[in-house]
Short mmCIF file of C-alpha atoms and ligand atoms in Angstrom, two decimals:
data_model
loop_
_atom_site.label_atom_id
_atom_site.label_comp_id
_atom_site.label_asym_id
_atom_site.label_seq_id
_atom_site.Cartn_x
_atom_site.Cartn_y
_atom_site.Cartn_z
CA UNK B 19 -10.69 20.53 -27.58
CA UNK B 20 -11.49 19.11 -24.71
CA UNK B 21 -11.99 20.79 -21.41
CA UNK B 22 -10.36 17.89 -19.47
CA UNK B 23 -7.30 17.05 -21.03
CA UNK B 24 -4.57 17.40 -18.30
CA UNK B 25 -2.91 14.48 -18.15
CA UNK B 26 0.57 12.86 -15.89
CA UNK B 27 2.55 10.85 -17.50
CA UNK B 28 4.35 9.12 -14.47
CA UNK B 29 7.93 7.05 -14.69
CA UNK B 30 9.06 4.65 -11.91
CA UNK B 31 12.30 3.55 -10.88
CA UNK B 32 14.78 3.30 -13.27
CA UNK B 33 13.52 4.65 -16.37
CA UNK B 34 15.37 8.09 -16.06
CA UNK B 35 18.39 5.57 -17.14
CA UNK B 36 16.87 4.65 -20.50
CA UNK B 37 19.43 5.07 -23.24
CA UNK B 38 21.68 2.86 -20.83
CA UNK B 39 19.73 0.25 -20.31
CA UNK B 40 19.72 -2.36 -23.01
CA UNK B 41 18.33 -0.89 -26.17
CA UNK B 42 16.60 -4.40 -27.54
CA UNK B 43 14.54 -4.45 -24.91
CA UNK B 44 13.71 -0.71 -23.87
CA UNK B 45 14.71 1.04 -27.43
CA UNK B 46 17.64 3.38 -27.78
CA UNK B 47 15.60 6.67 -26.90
CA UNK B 48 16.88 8.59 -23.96
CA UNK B 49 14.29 9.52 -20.82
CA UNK B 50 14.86 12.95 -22.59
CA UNK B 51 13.78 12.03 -26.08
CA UNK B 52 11.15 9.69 -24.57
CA UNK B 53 9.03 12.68 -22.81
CA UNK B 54 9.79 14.44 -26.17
CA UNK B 55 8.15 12.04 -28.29
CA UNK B 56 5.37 11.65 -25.74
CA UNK B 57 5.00 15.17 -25.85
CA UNK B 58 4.83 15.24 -29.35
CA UNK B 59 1.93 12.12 -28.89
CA UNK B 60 0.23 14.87 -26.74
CA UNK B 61 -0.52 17.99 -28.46
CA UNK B 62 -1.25 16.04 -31.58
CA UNK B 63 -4.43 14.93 -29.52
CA UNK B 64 -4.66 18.32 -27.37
CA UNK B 65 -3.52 16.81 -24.72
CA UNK B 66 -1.76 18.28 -22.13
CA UNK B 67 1.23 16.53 -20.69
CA UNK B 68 2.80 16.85 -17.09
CA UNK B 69 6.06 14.69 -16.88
CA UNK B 70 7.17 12.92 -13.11
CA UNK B 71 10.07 10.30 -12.69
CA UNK B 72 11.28 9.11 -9.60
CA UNK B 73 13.46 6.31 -8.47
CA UNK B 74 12.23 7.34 -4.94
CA UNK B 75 8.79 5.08 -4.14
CA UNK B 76 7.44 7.57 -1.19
CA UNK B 77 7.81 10.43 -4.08
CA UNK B 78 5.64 8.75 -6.45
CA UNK B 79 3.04 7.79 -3.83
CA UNK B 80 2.91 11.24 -3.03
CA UNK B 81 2.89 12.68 -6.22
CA UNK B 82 -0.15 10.38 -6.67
CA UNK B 83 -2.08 11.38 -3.70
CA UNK B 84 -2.29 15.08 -5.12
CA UNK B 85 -2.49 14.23 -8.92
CA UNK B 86 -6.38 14.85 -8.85
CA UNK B 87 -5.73 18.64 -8.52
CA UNK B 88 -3.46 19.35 -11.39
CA UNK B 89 -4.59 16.16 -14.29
CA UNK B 90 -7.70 14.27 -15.88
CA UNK B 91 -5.82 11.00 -16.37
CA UNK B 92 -2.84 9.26 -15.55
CA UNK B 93 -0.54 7.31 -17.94
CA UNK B 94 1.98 5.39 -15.84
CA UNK B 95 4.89 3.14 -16.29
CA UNK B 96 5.81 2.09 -13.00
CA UNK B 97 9.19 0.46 -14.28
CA UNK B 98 9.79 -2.72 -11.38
CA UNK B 99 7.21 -1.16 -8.88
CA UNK B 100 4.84 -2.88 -11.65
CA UNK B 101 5.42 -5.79 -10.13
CA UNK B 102 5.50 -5.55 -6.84
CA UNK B 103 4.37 -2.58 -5.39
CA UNK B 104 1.24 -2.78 -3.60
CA UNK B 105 1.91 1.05 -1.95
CA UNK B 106 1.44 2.40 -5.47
CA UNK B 107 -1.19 0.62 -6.46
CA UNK B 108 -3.19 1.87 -3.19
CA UNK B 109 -1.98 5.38 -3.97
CA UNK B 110 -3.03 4.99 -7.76
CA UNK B 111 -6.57 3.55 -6.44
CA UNK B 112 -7.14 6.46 -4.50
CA UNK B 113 -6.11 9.09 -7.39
CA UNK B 114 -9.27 7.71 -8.79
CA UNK B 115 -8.17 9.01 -12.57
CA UNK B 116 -8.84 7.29 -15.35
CA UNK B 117 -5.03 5.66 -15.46
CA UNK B 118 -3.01 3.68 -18.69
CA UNK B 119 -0.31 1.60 -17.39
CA UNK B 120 2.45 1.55 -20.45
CA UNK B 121 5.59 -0.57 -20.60
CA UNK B 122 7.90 -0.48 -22.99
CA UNK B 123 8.66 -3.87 -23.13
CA UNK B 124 6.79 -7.12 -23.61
CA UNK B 125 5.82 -8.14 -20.22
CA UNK B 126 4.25 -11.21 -20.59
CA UNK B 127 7.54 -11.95 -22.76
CA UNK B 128 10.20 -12.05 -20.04
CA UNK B 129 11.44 -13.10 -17.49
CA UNK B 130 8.72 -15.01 -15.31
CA UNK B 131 8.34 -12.24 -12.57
CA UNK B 132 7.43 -9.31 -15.10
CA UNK B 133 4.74 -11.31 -15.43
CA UNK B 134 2.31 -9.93 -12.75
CA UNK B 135 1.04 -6.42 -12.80
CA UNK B 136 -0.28 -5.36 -9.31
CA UNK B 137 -1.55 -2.26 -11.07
CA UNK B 138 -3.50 -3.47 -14.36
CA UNK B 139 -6.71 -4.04 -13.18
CA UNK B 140 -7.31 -0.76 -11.67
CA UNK B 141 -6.03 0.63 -15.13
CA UNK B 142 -8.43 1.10 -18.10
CA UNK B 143 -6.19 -0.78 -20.65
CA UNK B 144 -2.09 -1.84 -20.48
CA UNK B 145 -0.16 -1.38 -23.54
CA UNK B 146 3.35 -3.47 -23.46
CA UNK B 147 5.40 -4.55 -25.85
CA UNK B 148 4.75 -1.63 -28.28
CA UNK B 149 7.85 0.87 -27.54
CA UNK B 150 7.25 4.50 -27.55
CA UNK B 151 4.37 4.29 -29.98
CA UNK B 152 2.60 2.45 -26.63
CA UNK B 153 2.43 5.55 -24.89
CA UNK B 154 0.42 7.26 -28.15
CA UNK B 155 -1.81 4.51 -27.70
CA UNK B 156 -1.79 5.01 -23.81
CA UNK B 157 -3.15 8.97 -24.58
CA UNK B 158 -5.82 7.82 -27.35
CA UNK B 159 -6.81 5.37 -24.85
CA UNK B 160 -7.49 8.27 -22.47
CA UNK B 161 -8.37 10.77 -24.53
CA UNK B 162 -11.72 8.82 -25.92
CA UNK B 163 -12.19 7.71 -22.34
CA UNK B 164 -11.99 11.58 -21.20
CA UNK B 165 -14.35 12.17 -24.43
CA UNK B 166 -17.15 9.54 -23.09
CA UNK B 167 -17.27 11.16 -19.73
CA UNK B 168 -17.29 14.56 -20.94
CA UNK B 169 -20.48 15.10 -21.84
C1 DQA Q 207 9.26 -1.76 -17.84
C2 DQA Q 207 9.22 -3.27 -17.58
C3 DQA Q 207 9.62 -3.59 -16.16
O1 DQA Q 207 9.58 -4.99 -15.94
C4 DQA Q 207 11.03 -3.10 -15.89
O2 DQA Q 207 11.39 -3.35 -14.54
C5 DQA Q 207 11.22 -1.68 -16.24
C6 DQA Q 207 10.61 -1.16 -17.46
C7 DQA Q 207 9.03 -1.43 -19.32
O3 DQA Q 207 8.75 -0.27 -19.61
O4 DQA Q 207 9.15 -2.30 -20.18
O5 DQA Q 207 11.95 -0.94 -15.57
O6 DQA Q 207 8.23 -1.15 -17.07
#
């Protein structure tokens, strides 16, 4: 097991409405049954989850400027902050965790805007496209990254 395997798996705006937002895009899970399965992702790979949403930018920015005293990494799906949001990204800079960014969706697949990612190249890897099953690949991602720096 390893000794640093906290990690926060952080939603943006929005996604506490999945289950009502259109299911061909986003899936039909719930936010609920989401965190559930990501859970489940989790303590497959003794990983320890902590679960924040917020549709509230200033919250997340906070939440991000204390994250280094309660995880080891950060997966984060910023919903449309990805885009945009250059207050989280500074926030998520100075976290200075190793940090997934996960989206659902296919990104580079949409709508032109979705295109840019103001976050991805302070993140170790982005998985998009891939549904739930992203977020599993989110925690491997961090969990051999957490392994590497272990030791
Ligand atoms: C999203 C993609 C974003 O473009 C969108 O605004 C979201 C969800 C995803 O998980 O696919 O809210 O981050």
């Amino acid at each position: 097991m390893l000794a640093h395997n906290r990690i926060a798996v952080l939603h943006g705006v929005n996604l506490e409405q999945l289950g009502r937002r259109d299911p061909e895009i986003y899936g039909d899970l719930d936010y609920e049954r989401l965190t559930q399965r990501i859970g489940e992702f989790a303590a497959e790979l003794e990983l320890s989850p902590q679960f924040f949403q917020t549709n509230f930018e200033g919250e997340i920015v906070e939440y991000l400027h204390r994250v280094h005293d309660v995880a080891d990494g950060i997966v984060i799906n910023p919903g449309a902050w990805t885009h945009y949001s250059y207050a989280i990204r500074d926030a998520l800079d100075l976290a200075a965790l190793p940090a997934v960014e996960v989206h659902l969706s296919d990104i580079q697949n949409r709508e032109e805007f979705r295109r840019r990612s103001v976050i991805s190249d302070i993140c170790l890897t982005t998985v998009s496209g891939q549904g739930v099953d992203g977020y599993r690949l989110a925690l491997e991602a961090l969990r051999d990254d957490l392994a590497a720096t272990a030791g």
